[in-house]
CSV table of C-alpha atoms and ligand atoms in Angstrom, one decimal:
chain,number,residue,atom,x,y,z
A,30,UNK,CA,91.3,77.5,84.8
A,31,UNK,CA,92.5,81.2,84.0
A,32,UNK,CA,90.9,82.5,81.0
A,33,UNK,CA,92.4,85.7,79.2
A,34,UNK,CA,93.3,88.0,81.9
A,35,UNK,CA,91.8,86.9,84.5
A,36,UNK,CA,93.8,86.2,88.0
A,37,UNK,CA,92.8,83.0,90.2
A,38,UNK,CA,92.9,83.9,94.1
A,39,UNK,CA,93.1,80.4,95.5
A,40,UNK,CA,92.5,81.4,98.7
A,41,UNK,CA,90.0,81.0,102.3
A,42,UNK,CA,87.7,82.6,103.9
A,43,UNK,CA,90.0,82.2,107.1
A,44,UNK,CA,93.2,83.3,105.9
A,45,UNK,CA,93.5,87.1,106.8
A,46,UNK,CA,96.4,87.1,103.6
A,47,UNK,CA,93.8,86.2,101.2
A,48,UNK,CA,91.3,88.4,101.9
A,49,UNK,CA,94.1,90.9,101.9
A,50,UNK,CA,94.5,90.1,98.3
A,51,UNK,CA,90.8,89.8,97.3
A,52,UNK,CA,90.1,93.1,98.5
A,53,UNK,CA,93.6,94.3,96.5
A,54,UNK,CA,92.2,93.1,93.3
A,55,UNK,CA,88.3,94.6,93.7
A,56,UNK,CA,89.9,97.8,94.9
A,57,UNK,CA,92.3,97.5,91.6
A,58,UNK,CA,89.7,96.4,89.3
A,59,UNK,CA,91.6,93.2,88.7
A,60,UNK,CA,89.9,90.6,86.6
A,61,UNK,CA,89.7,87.4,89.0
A,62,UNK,CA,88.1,84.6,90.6
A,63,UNK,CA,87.8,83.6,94.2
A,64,UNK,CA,88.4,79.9,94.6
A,65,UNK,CA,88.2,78.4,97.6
A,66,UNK,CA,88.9,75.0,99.0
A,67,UNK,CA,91.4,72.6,100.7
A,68,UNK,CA,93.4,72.2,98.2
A,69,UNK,CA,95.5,75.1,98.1
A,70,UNK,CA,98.4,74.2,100.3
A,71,UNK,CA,98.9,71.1,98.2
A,72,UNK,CA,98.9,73.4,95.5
A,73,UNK,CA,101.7,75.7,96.2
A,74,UNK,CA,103.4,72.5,97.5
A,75,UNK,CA,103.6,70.8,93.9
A,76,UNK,CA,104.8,73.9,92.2
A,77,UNK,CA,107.9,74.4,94.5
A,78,UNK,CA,106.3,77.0,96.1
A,79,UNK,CA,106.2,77.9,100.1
A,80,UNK,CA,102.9,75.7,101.6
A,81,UNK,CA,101.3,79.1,102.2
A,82,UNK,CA,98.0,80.7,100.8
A,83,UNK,CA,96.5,82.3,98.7
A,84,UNK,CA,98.0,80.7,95.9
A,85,UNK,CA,98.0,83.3,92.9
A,86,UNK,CA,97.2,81.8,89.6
A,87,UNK,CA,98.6,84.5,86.9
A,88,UNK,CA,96.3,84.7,83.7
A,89,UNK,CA,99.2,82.4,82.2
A,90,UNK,CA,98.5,79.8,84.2
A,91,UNK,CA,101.8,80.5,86.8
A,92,UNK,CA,101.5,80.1,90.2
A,93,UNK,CA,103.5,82.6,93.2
A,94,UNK,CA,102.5,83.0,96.4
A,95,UNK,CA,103.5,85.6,99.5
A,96,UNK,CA,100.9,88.5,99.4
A,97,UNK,CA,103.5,91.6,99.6
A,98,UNK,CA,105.6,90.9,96.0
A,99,UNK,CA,102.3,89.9,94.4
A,100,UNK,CA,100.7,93.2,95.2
A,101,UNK,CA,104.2,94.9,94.0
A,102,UNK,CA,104.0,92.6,90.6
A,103,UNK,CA,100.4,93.5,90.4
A,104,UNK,CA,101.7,97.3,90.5
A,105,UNK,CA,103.9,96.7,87.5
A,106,UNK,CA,101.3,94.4,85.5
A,107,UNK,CA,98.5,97.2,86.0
A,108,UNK,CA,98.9,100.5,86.1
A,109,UNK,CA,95.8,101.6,87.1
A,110,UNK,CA,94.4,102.1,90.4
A,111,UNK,CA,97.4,101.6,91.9
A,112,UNK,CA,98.1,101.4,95.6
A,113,UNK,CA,101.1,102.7,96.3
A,114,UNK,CA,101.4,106.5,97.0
A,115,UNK,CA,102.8,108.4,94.5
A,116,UNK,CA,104.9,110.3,96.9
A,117,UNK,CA,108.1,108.2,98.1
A,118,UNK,CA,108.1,109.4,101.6
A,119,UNK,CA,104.3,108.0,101.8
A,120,UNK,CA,105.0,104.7,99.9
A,121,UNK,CA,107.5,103.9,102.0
A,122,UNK,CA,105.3,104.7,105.3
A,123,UNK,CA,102.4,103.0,103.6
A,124,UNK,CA,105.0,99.7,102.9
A,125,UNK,CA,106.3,99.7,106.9
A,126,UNK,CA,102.7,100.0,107.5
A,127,UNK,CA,101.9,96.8,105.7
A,128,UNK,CA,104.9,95.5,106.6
A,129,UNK,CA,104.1,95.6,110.3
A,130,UNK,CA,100.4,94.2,110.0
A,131,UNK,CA,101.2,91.4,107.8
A,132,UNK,CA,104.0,90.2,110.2
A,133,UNK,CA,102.5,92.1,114.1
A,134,UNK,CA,99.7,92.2,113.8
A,135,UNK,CA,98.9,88.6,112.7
A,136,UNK,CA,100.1,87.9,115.9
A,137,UNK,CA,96.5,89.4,117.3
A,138,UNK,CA,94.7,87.4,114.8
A,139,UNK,CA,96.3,83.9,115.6
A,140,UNK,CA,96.0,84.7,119.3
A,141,UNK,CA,92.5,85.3,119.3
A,142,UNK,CA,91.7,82.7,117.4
A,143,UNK,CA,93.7,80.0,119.0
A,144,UNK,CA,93.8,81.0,123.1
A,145,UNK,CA,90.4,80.5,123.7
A,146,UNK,CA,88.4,77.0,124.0
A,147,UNK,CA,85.2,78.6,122.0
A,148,UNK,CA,87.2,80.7,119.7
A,149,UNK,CA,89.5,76.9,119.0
A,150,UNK,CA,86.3,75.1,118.8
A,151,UNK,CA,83.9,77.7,116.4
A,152,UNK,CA,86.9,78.4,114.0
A,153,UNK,CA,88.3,74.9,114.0
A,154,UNK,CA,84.5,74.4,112.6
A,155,UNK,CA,84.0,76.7,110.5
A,156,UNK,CA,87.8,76.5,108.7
A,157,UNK,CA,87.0,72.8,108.2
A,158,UNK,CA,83.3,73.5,106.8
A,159,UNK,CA,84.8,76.2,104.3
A,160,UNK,CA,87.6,73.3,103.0
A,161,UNK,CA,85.3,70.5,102.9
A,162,UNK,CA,82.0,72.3,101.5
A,163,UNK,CA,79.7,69.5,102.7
A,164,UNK,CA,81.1,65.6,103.8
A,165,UNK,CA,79.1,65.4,106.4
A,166,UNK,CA,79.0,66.4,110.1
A,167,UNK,CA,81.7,64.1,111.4
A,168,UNK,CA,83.7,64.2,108.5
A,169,UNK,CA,84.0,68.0,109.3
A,170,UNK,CA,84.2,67.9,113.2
A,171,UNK,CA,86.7,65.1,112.9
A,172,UNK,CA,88.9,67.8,110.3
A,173,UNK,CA,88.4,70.3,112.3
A,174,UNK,CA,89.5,67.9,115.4
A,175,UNK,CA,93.0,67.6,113.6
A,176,UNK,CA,93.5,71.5,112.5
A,177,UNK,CA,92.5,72.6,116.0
A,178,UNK,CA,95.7,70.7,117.1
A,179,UNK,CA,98.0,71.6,114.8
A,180,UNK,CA,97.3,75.2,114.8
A,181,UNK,CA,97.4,74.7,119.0
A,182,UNK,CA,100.6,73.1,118.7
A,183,UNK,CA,102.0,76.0,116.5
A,184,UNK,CA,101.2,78.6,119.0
A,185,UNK,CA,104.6,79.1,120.8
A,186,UNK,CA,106.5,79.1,116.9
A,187,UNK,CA,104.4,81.9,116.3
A,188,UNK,CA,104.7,84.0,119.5
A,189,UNK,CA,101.0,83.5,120.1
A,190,UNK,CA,101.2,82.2,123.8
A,191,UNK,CA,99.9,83.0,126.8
A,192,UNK,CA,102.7,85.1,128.0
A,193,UNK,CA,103.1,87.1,124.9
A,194,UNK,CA,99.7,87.6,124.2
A,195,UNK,CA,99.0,90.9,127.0
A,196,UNK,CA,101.8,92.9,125.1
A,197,UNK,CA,99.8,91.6,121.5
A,198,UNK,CA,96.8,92.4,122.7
A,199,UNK,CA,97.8,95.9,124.1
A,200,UNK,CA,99.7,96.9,120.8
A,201,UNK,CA,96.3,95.6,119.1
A,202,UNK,CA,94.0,97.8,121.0
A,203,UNK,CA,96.4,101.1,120.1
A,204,UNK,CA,95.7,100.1,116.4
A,205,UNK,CA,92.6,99.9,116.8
A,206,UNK,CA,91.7,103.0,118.8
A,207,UNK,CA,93.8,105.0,116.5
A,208,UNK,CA,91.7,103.9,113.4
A,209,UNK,CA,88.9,104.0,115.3
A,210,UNK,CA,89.5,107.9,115.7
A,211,UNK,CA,90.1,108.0,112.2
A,212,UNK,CA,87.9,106.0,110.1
A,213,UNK,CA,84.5,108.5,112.1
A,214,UNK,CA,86.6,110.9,109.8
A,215,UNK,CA,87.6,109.6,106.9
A,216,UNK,CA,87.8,106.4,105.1
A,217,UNK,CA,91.8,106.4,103.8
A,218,UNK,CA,95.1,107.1,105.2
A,219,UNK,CA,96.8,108.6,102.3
A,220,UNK,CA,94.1,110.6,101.2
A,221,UNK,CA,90.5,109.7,100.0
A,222,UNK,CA,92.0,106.4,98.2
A,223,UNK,CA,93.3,103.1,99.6
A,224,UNK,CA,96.9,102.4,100.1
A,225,UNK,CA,98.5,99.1,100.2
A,226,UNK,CA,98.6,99.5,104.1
A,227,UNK,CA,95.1,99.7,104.5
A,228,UNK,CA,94.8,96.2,102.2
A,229,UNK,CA,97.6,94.7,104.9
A,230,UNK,CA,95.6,95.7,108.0
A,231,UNK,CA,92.5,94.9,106.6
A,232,UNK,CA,93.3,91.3,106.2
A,233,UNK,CA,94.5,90.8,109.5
A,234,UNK,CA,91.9,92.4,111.1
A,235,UNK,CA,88.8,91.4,108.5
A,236,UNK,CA,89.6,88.1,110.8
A,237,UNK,CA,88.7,90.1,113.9
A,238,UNK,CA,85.7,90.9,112.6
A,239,UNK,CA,85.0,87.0,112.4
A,240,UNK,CA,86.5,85.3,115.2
A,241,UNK,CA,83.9,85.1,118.7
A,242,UNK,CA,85.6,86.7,121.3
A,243,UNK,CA,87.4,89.6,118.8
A,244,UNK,CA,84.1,89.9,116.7
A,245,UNK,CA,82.9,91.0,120.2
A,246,UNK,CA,85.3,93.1,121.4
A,247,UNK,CA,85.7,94.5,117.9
A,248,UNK,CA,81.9,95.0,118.1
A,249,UNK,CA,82.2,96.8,121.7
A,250,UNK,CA,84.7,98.9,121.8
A,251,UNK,CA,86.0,99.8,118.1
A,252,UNK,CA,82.1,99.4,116.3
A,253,UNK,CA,83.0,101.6,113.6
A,254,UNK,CA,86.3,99.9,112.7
A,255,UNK,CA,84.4,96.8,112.5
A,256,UNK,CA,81.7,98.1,110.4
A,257,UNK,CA,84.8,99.7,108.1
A,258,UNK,CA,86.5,96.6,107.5
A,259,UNK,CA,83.1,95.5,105.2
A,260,UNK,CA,83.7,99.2,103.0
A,261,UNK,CA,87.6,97.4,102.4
A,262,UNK,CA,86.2,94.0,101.8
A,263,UNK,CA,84.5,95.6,98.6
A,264,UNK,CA,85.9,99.3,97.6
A,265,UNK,CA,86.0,98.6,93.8
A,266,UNK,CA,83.6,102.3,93.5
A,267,UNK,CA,85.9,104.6,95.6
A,268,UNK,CA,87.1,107.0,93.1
A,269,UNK,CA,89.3,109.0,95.1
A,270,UNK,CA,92.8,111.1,95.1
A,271,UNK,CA,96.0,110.8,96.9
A,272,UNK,CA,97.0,113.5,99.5
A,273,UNK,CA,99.1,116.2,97.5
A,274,UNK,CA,103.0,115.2,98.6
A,275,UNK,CA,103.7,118.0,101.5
A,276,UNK,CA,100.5,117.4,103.2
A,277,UNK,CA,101.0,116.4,107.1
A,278,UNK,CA,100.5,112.6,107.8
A,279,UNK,CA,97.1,112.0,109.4
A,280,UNK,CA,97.4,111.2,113.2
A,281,UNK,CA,96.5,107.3,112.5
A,282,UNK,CA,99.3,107.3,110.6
A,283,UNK,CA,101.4,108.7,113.2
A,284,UNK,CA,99.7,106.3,115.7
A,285,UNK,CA,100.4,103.1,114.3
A,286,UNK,CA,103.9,104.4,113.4
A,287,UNK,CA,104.5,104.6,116.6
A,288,UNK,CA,103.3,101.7,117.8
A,289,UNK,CA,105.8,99.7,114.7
A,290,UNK,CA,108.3,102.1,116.8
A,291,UNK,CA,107.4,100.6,120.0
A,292,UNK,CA,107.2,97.0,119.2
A,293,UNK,CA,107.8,96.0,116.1
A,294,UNK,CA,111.2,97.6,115.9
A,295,UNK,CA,112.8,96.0,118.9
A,296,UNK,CA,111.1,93.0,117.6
A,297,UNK,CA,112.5,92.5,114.3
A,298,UNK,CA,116.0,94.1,115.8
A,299,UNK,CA,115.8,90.8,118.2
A,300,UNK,CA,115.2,88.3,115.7
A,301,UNK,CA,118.0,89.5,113.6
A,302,UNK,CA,120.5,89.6,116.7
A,303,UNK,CA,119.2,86.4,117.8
A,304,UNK,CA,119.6,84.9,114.4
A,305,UNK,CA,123.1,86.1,113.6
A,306,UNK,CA,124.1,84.6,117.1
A,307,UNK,CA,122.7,81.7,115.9
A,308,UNK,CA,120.0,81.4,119.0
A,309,UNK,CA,117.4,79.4,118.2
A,310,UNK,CA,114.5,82.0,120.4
A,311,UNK,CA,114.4,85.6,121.5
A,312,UNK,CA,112.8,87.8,123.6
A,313,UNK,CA,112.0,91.3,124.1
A,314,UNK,CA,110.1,93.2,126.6
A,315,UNK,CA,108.0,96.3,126.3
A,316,UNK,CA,105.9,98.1,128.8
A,317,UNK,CA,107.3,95.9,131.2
A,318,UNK,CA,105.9,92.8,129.2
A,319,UNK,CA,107.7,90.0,128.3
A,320,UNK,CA,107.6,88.5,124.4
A,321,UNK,CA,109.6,85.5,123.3
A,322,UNK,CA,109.6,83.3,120.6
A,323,UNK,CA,111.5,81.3,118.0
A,324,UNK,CA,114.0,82.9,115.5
A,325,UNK,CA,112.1,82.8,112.2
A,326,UNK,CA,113.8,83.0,109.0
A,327,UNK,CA,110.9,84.9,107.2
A,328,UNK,CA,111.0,88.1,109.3
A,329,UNK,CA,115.1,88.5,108.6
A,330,UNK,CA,113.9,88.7,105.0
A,331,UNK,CA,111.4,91.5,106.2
A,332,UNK,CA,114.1,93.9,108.0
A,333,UNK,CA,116.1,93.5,104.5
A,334,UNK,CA,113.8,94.4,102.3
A,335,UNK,CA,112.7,97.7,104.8
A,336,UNK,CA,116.3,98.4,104.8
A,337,UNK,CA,116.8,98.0,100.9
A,338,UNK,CA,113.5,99.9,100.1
A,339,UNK,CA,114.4,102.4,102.5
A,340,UNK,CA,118.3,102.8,101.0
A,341,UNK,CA,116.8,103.3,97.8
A,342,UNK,CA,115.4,106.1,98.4
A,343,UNK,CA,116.8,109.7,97.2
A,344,UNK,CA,118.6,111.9,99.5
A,345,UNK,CA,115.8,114.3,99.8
A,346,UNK,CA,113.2,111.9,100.5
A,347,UNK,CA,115.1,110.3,103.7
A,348,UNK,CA,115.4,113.8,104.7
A,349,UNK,CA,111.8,114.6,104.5
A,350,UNK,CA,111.5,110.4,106.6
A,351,UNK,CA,113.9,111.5,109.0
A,352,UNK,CA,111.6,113.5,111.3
A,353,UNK,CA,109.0,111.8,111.1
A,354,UNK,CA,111.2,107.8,111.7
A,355,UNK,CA,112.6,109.5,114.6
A,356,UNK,CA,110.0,110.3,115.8
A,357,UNK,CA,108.6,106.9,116.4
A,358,UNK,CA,111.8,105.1,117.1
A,359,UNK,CA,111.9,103.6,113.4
A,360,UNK,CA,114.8,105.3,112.0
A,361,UNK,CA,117.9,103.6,113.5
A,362,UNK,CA,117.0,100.4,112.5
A,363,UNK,CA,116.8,101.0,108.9
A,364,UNK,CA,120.4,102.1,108.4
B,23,LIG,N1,103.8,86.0,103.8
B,23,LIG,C1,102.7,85.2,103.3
B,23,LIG,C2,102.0,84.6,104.5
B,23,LIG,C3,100.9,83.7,104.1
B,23,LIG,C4,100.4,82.8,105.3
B,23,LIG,O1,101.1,82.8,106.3
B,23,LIG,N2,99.3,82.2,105.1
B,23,LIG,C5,98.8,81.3,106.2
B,23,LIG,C6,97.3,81.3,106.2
B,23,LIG,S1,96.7,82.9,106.3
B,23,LIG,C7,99.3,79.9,105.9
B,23,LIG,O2,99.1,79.4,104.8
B,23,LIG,N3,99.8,79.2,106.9
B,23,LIG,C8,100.4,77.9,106.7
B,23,LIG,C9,99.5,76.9,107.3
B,23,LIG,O3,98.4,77.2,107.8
B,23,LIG,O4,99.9,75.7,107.2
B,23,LIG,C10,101.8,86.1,102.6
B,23,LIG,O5,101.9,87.4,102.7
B,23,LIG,O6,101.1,85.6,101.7
C-alpha cells in the first residue's frame, strides 16, 4: 500500500489514539494516509502485534503499533518539526503530560462513552457505520448490537464504572478548566508550538468533542477547549517557537501537573504495589472518592519507562524538576 515515504495510519475515527497520531503526523508534515476500516485489529493480530489501533504501516511496509514509541521513532526518523521540547526539564513534563492523558484520561473518554444508554446506543452506531462503510441498516445495528456489549462488559477492567467514574469525571473537569484558561490565551503549552502532550490530550479529548453527553458538556462549560481541539486536529501551518529553556511553566502546565500529582500518582503507585503482591485489583481513594480496578500489566510498563526517562536525566536537569515535581506530588515516585 505505502509508496515511497509515505506512513499508513490504519486507524478510526473513534479511537482517541489514532487521532492522536493523525494530528502527530499533519503537525509534523509527515507524508501519510488515513485508512480507516474494521480491519485493523485483525491486522496488528497477524503481525504478532498487540490487537490495538492504529496500526502504523512504516513506508517499508512494517507494521508497530502503541502510539507513544511511534511518536518517539517518528522523532528519530524526522527531524523536523519535532515535538519534543528541546529543553530536558520540558520534555520530560511534556512526556508525564502525555503519559498521564493517554493512560487517565482515557478513563473520561471510555466513561462517557459507555455509562450512558444514548451515549452506548449513538457511538455503538456510529463506530459500527465507520467499520462497515455501508452493509446495510441491520447489518450495522446488529454490529453495533455486539460492540456495545463487549465494550459494556469491559467497563470494570478498565476502571470505567459507576463508582469510579465521580473521581474521573472530577479530575476531567480540572483538565479542562485549566486549558480552558489557557487556550483564551494561547494555543501551546511549551511555547507558540505543539508538544507531544498536547497531541496525547488531544486524542483523548477530540473524543469528547464527539460523544453526546461530553460534546455537550464540552460545548457548555469548556466552549473554547472544544472549539480548540479542531486547530489540533489540523495544525500542519503553525510555524511557531519553543519557550526559551528558563522560562516559567505556564499555569496549565502546573494545573494538569497537579492533577497527575493528585491522581495519577497514587494510581500508578497502587497498580505497581498491587501487582508485585500479586493482587489481582486495587484501589485508591482521592477526595474522599473511591477508585478500584484490576491490576493491568500495561501501566507497570508506564511507571518504568517515567522512571527510566526520568533517571536519565543529567544532574542539573533533575535539579531544575525537583521544585517544580514536588510541588505536585510527582517527585517521590519517580525514584
Ligand atoms: N497504548 C496504545 C493504546 C491503544 C488502544 O488502546 N487502542 C484502543 C482503541 S482507541 C483499542 O484498540 N482497544 C482494543 C479494543 O478495542 O479491542 C497506544 O497508545 O496506541
Amino acid at each position: 500500500m505505502s509508496a515511497d515515504m509515505t506512513y499508513t495510519i490504519h486507524g478510526a475515527l473513534g479511537s482517541p489514539y489514532s487521532m492522536k497520531m493523525r494530528a502527530l503526523m499533519r503537525y509534523r508534515r509527515i507524508t501519510h494516509v488515513w485508512a480507516h476500516g474494521g480491519y485493523v485489529q485483525q491486522l496488528a493480530a497477524g503481525n504478532g502485534l498487540p490487537p490495538v489501533i492504529p496500526v502504523i504501516e512504516y513506508p517499508d511496509g512494517s507494521v508497530r503499533n502503541d502510539s507513544t514509541p511511534v511518536l518517539y521513532d517518528l522523532e528519530v526518523r524526522h527531524k523536523k518539526r519535532s515535538v519534543v521540547p528541546p529543553d530536558p526539564a520540558k520534555a520530560f513534563i511534556a512526556h508525564l503530560l502525555e503519559d498521564f492523558a493517554d493512560e487517565w484520561l482515557t478513563k473520561a473518554m471510555f466513561g462517557y462513552r459507555w455509562l450512558e444508554d444514548v451515549d452506548q446506543v449513538q457511538m455503538s452506531r456510529w463506530l459500527s457505520f465507520d467499520a462497515l462503510k455501508g452493509g446495510g441498516l441491520d447489518t450495522s445495528r446488529g454490529m453495533a448490537e455486539q460492540f456495545r456489549d463487549r465494550q459494556v462488559g469491559r467497563m470494570a477492567i478498565v476502571g470505567c464504572t459507576r463508582e469510579n467514574f465521580p473521581l474521573i469525571d472530577d479530575s476531567t473537569h480540572r483538565v479542562l478548566r485549566a486549558l480552558e484558561d489557557h487556550v483564551v490565551n494561547e494555543q501551546w503549552l511549551f511555547g507558540s508550538r505543539p508538544s507531544l502532550a498536547e497531541f496525547g490530550i488531544y486524542g483523548q479529548f477530540s473524543q469528547l468533542g464527539v460523544d453526546p453527553t461530553a460534546q455537550a458538556m464540552m460545548r457548555a462549560d469548556f466552549p473554547y477547549s472544544f472549539r480548540w481541539l479542531l486547530h489540533v486536529d489540523d495544525a500542519s501551518g503553525i510555524e511557531g517557537e519553543w519557550d526559551v529553556p528558563d522560562a516559567p511553566l505556564k499555569p496549565v502546565v502546573q494545573q494538569i501537573l497537579a492533577e497527575v500529582g493528585r491522581v495519577y500518582v497514587p494510581f500508578l503507585l497502587a497498580n505497581a504495589a498491587a501487582s508485585e503482591a500479586s493482587e489481582t485489583t486495587f484501589r485508591i481513594e482521592v477526595d474522599g472518592m473511591p477508585y478500584e480496578q484490576g491490576t493491568f500489566k500495561y501501566q507497570l510498563k508506564c511507571l518504568r519507562d517515567l522512571r527510566s526517562h526520568y533517571a536519565a536525566l543529567n544532574a542539573e536537569t533533575q535539579q531544575r524538576l525537583y521544585p517544580i515535581l514536588s510541588e505536585s506530588n510527582s517527585l517521590e515516585f519517580l525514584q
